[in-house]
XYZ file of C-alpha atoms in Angstrom:
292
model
C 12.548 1.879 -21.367
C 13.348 3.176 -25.001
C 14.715 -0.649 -25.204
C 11.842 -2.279 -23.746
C 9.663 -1.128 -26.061
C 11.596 -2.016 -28.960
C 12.147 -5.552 -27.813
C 8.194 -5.784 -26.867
C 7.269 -6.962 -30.301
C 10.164 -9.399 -30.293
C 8.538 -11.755 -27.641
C 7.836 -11.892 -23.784
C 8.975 -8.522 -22.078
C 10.944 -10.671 -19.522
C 12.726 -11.844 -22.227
C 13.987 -8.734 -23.550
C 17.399 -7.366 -23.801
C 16.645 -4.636 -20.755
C 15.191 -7.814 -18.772
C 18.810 -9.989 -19.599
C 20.948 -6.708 -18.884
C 19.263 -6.153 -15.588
C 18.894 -9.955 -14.156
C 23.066 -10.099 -15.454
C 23.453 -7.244 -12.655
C 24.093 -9.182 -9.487
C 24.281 -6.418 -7.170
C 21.044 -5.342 -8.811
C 19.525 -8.418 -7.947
C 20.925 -8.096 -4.303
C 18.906 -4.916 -3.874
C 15.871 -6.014 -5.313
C 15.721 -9.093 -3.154
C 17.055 -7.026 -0.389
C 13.881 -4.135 -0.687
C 11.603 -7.032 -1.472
C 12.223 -9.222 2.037
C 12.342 -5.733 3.951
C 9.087 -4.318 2.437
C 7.584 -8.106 3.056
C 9.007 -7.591 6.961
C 7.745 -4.051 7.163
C 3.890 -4.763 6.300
C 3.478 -8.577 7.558
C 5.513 -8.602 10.554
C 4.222 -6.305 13.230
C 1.651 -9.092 13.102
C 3.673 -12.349 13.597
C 5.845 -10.976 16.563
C 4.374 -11.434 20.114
C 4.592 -7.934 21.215
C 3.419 -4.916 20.472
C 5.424 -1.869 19.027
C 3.522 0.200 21.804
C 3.378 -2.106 24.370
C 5.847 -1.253 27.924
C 7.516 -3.898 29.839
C 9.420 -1.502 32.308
C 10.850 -4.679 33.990
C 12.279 -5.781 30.212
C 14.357 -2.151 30.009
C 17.615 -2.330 27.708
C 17.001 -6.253 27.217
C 19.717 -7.188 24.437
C 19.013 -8.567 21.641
C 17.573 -12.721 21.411
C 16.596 -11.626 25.396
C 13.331 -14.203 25.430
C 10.889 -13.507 23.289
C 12.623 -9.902 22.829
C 14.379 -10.702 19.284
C 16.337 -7.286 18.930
C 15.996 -6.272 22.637
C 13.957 -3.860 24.041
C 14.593 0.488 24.231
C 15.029 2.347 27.495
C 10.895 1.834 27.801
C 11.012 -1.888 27.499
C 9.271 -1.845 24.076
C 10.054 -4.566 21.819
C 12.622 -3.333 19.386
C 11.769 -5.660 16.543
C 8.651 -4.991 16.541
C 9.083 -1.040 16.377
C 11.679 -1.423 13.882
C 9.501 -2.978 11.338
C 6.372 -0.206 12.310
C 9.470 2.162 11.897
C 9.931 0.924 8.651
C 6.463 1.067 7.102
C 6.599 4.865 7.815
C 10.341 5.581 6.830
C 9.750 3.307 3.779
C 6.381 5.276 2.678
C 7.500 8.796 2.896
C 10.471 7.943 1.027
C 8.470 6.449 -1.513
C 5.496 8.896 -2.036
C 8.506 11.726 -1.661
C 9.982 9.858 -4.976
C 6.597 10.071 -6.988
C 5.897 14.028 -5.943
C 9.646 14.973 -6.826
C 9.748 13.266 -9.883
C 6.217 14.105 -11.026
C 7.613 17.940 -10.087
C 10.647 17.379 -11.740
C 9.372 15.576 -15.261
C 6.327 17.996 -15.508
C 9.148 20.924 -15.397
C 11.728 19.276 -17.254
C 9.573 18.120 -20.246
C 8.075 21.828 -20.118
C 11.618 23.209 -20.243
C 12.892 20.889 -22.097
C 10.405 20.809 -25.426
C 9.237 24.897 -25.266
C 13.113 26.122 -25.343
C 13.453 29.837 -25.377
C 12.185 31.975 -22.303
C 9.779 29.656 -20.808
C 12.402 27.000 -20.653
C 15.161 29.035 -19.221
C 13.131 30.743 -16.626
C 11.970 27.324 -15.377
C 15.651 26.193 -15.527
C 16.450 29.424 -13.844
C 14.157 28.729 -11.291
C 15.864 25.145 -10.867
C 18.907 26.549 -10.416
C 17.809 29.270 -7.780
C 16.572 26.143 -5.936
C 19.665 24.279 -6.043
C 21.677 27.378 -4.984
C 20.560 26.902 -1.604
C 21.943 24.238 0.389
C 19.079 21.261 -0.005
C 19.882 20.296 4.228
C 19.549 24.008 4.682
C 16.032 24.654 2.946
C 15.018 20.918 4.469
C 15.444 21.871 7.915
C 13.827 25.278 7.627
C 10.598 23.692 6.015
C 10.591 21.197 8.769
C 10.844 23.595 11.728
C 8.835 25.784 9.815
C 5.454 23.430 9.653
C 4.537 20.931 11.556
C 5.662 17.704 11.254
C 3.886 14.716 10.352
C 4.300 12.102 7.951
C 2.936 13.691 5.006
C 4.282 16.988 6.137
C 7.443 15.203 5.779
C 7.052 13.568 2.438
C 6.042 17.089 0.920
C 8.823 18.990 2.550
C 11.625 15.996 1.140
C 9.535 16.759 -2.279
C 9.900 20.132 -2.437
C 13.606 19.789 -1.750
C 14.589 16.988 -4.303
C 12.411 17.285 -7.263
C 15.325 19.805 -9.080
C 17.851 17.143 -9.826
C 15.189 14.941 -11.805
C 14.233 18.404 -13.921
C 17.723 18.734 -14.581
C 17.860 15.389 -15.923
C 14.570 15.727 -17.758
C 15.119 18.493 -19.069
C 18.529 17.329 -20.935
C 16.794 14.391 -22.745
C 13.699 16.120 -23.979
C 15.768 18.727 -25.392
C 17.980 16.030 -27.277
C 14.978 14.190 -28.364
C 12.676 17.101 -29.842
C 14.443 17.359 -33.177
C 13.812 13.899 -33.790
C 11.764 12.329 -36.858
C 9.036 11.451 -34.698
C 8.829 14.850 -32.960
C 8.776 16.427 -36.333
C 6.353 14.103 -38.148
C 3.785 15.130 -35.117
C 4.001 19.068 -35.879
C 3.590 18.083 -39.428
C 0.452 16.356 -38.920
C -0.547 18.930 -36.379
C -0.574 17.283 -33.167
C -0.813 19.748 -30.079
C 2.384 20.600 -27.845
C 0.804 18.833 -24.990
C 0.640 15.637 -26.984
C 3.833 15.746 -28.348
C 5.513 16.495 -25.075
C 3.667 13.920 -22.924
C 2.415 11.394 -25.745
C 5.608 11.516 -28.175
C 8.333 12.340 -26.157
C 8.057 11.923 -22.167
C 7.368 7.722 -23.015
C 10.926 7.843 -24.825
C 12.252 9.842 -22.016
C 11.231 7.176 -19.483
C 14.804 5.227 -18.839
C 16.576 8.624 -17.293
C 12.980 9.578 -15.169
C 13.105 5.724 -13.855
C 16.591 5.312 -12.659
C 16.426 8.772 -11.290
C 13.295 7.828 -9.246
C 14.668 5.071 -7.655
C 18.008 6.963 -6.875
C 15.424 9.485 -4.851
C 14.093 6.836 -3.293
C 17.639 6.263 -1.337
C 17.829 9.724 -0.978
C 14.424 10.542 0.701
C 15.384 7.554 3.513
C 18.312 9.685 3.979
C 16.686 12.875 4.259
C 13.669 11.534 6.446
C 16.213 10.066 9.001
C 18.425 13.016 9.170
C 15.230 15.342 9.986
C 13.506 13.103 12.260
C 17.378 12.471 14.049
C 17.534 15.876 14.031
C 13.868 16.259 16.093
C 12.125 17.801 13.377
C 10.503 15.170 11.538
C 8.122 12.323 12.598
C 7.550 12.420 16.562
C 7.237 9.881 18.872
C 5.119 7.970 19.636
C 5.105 7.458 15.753
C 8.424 5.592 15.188
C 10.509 6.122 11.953
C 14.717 4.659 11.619
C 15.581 8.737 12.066
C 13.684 8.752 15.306
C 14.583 5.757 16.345
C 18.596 6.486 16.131
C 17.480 10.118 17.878
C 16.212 8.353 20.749
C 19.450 6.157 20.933
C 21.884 8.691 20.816
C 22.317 9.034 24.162
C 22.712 5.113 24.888
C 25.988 4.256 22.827
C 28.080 3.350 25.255
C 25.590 1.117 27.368
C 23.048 0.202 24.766
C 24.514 0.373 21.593
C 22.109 -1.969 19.514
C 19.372 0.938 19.804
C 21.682 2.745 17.541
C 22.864 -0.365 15.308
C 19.868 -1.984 14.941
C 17.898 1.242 13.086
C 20.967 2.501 11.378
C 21.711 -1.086 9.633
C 17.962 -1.080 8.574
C 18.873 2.779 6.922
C 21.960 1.249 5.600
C 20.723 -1.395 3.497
C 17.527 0.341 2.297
C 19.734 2.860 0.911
C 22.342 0.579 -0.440
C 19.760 -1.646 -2.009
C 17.873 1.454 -3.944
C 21.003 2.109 -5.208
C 21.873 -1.176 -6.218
C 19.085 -1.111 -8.285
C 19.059 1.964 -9.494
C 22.988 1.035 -11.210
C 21.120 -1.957 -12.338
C 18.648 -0.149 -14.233
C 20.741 2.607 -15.689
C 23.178 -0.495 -17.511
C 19.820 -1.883 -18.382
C 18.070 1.108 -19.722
C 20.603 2.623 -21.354
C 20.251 1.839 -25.324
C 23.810 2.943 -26.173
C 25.002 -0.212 -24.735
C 25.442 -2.785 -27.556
C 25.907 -5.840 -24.282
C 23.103 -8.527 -24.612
């Protein structure tokens, strides 16, 4: 970000430096186009396939997949599997994402806190980060979850609450490193509040770290909403999600094994696109690289 901004005066933003590094990253361009055709899938096309993701054909049961007009098949209720695999994905797709902006609003609010005051304040925050990430994070996941009940924003709050340390962590490392710097200084000097140095000054310089760590979450929260929901404590049927989905398949391997396959390649390239991007925007974003 630090390099976007210098570059902005220089002419168009896509033709920056952090635009060339990132469009030179062809795995990051992979995942981007990847997340971009699934997202597209996920909201338009529940309404361009001919069934219903509710809708029961018992006499369509465990159709395989390209069966008629049954693309992916059909599950042990003779829904259409398509069609619940994309309603799936709108809900696995937006907890993960709203679980990225709560954990990283969490962890930057902490981190520049931490991070900029120093002395007591910042190590009892940091304190308290590390008293979170003493406990296992699957441990204190699953306890939330069959703790409350779940729902989809139960479930984004409780992946929240169990992810946003990592990003403080980070945070907190790059504030501290910037807050000596001329421009930090030359704001006490003229008297600026700690509020607007911290959030005005420095958090816009700390941006690059925050934004590659957000969309690393991102892969992470997909991970953690399956394994809850595969697990039976996260979304419930008849609200489908990939986790629930690969729940419900579990115990059809062996006769229908696309129930499984289908869901679990749809996890599997979420995830490995976020983090596509993600590498792709670290090279990009980070301003001790001298590459074009």
């Amino acid at each position: 970000m630090t390099a976007l901004v210098a570059n902005a005066g220089q002419g168009r933003w896509w033709r920056s430096r952090t635009v060339r590094r990132f469009t030179s990253h062809h795995l990051a361009l992979l995942g981007l186009a990847m997340i971009t055709l699934l997202t597209l899938a996920c909201v338009f096309g529940p309404y361009l396939l001919p069934y219903d993701s509710l809708y029961i054909d018992l006499r369509a049961r465990f159709s395989p997949p390209l069966t008629g007009h049954h693309y992916l098949g059909t599950d042990p209720l003779g829904r259409d599997l398509a069609a619940r695999l994309l309603m799936a994905g709108r809900i696995s797709l937006a907890v993960a994402f709203f679980a990225m902006l709560l954990s990283t609003l969490i962890g930057t609010l902490v981190g520049v806190i931490a991070g900029y005051r120093g002395g007591w304040i910042g190590a009892a925050l940091m304190r308290t980060v590390d008293g979170f990430l003493s406990f296992p994070s699957i441990f204190l996941l699953l306890a939330l979850a069959a703790a409350l009940k779940p729902s989809p924003a139960m479930v984004t709050v409780i992946i929240a609450v169990t992810s946003w340390m990592e990003v403080a962590r980070i945070v907190e490392a790059e504030v501290r490193s910037l807050r000596e710097r001329e421009f930090v200084l030359a704001g006490r000097m003229l008297g600026l509040s700690g509020a607007h140095i911290m959030f005005r000054e420095i958090l816009p310089n700390a941006m690059g770290p925050i934004i590659v760590a957000a969309t690393l979450t991102v892969a992470h929260a997909i991970l953690l909403e399956a394994y809850i929901s595969f697990l039976g404590y996260g979304i419930q049927p008849p609200l489908a999600s990939w986790g629930n989905m690969l729940e419900g398949a579990q115990q059809y391997l062996a006769s229908a094994p696309w129930l499984a396959i289908i869901p679990g390649a749809a996890i599997t390239i979420a995830v490995t696109s976020f983090n596509f991007i993600g590498d792709g925007l670290r090279d990009a974003l980070d301003v001790r690289d001298d590459r074009v």
